[in-house]
PDB file of C-alpha atoms in Angstrom:
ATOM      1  CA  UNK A 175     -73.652 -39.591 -73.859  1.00  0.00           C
ATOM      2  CA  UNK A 176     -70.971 -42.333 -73.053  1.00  0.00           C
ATOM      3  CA  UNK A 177     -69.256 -39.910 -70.730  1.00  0.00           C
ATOM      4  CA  UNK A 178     -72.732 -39.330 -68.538  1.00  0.00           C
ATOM      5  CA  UNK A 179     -73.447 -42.942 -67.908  1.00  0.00           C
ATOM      6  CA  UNK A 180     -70.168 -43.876 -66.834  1.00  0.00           C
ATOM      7  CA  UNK A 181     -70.164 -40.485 -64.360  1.00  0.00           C
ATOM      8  CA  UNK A 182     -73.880 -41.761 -63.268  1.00  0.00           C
ATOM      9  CA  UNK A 183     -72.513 -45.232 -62.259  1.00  0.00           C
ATOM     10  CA  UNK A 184     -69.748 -43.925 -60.544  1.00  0.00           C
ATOM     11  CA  UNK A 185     -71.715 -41.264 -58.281  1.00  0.00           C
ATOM     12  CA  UNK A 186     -74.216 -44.412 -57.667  1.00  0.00           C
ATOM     13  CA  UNK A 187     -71.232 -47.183 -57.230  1.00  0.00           C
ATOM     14  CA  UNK A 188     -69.451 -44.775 -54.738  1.00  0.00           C
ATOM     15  CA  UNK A 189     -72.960 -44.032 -52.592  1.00  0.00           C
ATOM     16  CA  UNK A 190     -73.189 -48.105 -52.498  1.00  0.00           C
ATOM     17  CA  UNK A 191     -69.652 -47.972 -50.960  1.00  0.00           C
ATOM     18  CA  UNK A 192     -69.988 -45.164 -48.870  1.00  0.00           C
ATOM     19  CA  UNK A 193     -72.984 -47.092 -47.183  1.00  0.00           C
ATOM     20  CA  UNK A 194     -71.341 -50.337 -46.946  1.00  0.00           C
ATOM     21  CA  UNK A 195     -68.856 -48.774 -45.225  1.00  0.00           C
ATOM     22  CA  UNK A 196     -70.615 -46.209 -42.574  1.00  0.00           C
ATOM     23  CA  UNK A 197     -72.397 -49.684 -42.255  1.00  0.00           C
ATOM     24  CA  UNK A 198     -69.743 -51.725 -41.266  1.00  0.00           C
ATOM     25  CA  UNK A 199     -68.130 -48.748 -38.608  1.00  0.00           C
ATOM     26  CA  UNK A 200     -71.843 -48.880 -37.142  1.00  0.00           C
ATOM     27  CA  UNK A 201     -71.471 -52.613 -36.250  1.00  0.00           C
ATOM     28  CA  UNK A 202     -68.507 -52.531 -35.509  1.00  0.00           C
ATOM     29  CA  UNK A 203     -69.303 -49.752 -32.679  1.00  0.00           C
ATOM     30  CA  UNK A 204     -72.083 -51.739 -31.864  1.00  0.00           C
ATOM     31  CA  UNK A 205     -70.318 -55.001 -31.068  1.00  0.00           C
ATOM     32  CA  UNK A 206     -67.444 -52.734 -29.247  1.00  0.00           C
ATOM     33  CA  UNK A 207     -70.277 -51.086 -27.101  1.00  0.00           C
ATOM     34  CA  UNK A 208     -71.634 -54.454 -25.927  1.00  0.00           C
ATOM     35  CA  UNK A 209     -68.514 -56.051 -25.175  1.00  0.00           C
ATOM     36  CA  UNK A 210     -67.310 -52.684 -23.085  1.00  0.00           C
ATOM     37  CA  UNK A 211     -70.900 -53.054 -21.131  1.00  0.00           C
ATOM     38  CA  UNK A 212     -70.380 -56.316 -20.474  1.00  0.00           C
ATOM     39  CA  UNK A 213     -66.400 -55.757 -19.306  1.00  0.00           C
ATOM     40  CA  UNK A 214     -67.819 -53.062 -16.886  1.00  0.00           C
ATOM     41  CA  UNK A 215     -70.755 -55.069 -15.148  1.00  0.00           C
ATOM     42  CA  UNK A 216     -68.164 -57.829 -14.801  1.00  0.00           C
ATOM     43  CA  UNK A 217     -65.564 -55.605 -13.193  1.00  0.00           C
ATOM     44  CA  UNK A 218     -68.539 -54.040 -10.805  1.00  0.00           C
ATOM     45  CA  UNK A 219     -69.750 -57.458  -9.966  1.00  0.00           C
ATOM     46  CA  UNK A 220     -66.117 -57.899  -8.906  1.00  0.00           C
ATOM     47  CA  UNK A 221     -65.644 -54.477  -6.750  1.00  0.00           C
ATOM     48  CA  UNK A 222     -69.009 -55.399  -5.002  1.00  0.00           C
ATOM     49  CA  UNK A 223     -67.612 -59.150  -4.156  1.00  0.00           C
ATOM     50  CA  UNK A 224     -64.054 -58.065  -2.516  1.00  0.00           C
ATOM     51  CA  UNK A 225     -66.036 -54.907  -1.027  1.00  0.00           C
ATOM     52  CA  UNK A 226     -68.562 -57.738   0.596  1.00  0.00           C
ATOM     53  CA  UNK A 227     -65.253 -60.195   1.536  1.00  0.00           C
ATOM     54  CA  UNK A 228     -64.132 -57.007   3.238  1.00  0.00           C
ATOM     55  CA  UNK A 229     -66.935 -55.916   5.492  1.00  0.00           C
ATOM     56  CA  UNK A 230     -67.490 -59.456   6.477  1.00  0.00           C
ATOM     57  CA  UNK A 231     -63.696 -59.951   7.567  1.00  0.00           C
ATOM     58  CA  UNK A 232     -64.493 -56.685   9.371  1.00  0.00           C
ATOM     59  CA  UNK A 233     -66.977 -58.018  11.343  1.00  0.00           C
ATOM     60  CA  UNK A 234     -65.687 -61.662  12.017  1.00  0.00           C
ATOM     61  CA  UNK A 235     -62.422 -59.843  12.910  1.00  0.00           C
ATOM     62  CA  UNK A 236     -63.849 -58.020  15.286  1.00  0.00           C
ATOM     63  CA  UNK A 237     -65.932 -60.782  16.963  1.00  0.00           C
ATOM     64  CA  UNK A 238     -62.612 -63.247  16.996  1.00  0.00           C
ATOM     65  CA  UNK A 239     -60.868 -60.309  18.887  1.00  0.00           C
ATOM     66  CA  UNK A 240     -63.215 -59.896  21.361  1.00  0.00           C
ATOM     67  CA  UNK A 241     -63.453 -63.623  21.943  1.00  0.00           C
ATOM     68  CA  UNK A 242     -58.978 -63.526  22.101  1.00  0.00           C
ATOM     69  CA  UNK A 243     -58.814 -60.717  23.971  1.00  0.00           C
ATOM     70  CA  UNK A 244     -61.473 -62.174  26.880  1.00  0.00           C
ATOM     71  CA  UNK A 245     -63.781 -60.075  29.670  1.00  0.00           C
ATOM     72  CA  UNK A 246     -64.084 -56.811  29.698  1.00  0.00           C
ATOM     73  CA  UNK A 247     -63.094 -56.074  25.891  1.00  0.00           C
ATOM     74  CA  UNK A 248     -65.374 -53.302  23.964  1.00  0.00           C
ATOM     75  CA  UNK A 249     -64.667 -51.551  20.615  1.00  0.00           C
ATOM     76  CA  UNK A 250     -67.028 -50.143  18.126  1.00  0.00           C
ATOM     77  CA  UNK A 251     -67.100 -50.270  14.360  1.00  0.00           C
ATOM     78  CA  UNK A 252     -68.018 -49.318  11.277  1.00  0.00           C
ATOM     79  CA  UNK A 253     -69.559 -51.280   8.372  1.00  0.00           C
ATOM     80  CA  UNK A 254     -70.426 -49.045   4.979  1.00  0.00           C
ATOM     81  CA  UNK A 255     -74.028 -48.294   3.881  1.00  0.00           C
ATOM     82  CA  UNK A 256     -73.219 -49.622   0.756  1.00  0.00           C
ATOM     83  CA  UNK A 257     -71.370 -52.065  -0.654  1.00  0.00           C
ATOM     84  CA  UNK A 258     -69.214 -50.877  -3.881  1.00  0.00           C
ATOM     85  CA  UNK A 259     -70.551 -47.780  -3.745  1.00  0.00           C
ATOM     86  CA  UNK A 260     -74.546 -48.519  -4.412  1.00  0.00           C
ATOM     87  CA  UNK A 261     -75.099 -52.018  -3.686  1.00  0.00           C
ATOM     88  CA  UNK A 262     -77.336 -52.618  -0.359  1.00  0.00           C
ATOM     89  CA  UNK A 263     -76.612 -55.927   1.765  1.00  0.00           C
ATOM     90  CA  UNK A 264     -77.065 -57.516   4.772  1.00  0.00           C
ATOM     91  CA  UNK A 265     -74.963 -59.075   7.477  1.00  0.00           C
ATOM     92  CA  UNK A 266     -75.667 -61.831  10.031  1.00  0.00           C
ATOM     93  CA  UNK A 267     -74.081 -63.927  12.568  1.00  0.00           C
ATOM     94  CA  UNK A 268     -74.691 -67.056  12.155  1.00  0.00           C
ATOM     95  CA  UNK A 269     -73.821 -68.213  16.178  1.00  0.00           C
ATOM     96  CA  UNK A 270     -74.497 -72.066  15.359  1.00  0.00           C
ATOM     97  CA  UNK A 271     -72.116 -72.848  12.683  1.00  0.00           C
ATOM     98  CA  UNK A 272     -70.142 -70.118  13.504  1.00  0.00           C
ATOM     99  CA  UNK A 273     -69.781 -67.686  10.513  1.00  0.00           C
ATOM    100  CA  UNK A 274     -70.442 -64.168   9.259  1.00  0.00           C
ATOM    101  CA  UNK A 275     -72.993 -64.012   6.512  1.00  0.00           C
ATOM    102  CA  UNK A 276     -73.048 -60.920   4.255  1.00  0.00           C
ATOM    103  CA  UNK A 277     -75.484 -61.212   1.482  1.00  0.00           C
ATOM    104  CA  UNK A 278     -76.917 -58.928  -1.381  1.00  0.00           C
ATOM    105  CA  UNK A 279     -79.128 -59.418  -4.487  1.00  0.00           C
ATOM    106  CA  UNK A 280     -76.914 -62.333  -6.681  1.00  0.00           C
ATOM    107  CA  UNK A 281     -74.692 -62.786  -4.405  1.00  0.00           C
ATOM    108  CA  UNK A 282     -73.185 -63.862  -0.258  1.00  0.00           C
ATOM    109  CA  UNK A 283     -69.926 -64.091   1.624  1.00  0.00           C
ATOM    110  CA  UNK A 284     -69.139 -66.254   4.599  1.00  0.00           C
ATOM    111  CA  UNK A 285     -66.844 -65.842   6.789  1.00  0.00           C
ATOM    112  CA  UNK A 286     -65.810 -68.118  10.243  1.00  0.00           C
ATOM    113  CA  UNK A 287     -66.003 -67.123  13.737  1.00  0.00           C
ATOM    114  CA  UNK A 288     -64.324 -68.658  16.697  1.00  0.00           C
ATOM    115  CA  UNK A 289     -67.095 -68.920  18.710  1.00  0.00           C
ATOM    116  CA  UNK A 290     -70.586 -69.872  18.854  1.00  0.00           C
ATOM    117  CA  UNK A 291     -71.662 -67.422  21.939  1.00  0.00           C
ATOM    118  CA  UNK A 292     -72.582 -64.682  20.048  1.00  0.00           C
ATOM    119  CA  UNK A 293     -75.436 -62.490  20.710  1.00  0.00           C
ATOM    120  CA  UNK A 294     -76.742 -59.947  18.300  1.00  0.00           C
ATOM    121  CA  UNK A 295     -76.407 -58.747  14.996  1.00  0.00           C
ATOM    122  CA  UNK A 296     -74.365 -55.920  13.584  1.00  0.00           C
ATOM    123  CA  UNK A 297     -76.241 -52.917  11.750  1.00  0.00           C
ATOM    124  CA  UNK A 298     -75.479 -50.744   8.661  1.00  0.00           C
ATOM    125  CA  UNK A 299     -73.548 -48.047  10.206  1.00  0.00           C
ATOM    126  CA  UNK A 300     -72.078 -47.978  14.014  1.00  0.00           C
ATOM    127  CA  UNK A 301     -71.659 -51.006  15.936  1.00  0.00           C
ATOM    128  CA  UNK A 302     -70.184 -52.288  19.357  1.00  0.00           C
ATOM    129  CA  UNK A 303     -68.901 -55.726  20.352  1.00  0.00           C
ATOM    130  CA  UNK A 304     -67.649 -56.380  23.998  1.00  0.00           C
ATOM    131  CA  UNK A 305     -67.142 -59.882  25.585  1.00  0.00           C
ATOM    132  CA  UNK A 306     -69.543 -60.186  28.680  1.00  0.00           C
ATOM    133  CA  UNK A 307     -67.965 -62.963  30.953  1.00  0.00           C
ATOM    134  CA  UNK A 308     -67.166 -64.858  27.507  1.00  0.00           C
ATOM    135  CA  UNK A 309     -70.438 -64.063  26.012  1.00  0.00           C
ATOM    136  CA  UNK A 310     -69.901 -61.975  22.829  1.00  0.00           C
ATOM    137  CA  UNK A 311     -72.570 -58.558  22.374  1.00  0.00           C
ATOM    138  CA  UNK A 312     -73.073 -56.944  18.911  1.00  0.00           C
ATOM    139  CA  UNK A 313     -75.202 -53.894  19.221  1.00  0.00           C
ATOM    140  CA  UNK A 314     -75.994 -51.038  17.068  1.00  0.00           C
ATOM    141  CA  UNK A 315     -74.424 -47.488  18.158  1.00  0.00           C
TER     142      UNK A 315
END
């Protein structure tokens, strides 16, 4: 009868063990999944803010040439539908304190013109900018 107890507490000793263990591997998965989230929405966050920097240099870059290269000057451009992929914004020029504002939900980019006669407002999609006898035009197609 010895022999049966001891084999009892054993089987029941190692099922405590067993579950302390597949325990511990579920938390620790757990805490590794939340930290890997969190890594991932930083590094998006991240993509969408240099994607945003870009776009708005775009567009100030564009303007500033225009306004360097004098009369007469006409290009078009491009700016994405989407920042990083899936993130919708919006861009503005800001012709008083002379910047390019790109904005989107928690978060905005400036970026400086070199002049405050600027007229318009670049679209999602196809642009043009020409200088006009030193005024500066931004209009969709």
């Amino acid at each position: 009868m010895l022999s049966g107890e001891i084999l009892s507490r054993t089987r029941g000793q190692v099922a405590i063990e067993l579950f302390a263990l597949i325990s511990a591997l579920v938390i620790i998965f757990l805490v590794i999944t939340v930290i890997e989230r969190d890594r991932n929405d930083m590094i998006y966050r991240q993509r969408v803010e240099m994607d945003g920097k870009r776009v708005a240099e775009v567009v100030s870059t564009e303007i500033n040439t225009a306004v360097i290269v004098g009369r007469g000057y006409s290009h078009r451009f491009s700016i994405p539908e989407f920042l990083a992929g899936n993130t919708g914004y919006s861009v503005s020029v800001n012709s008083t304190h002379q910047f390019v504002e790109l904005s989107w939900v928690g978060g905005y980019y400036l970026m400086p013109i070199i002049t405050s006669n600027v007229t318009g407002n670049p679209l999602i999609g196809w642009n043009s900018v020409s200088n006009e006898n030193g005024k500066i035009i931004i209009s969709p197609g």
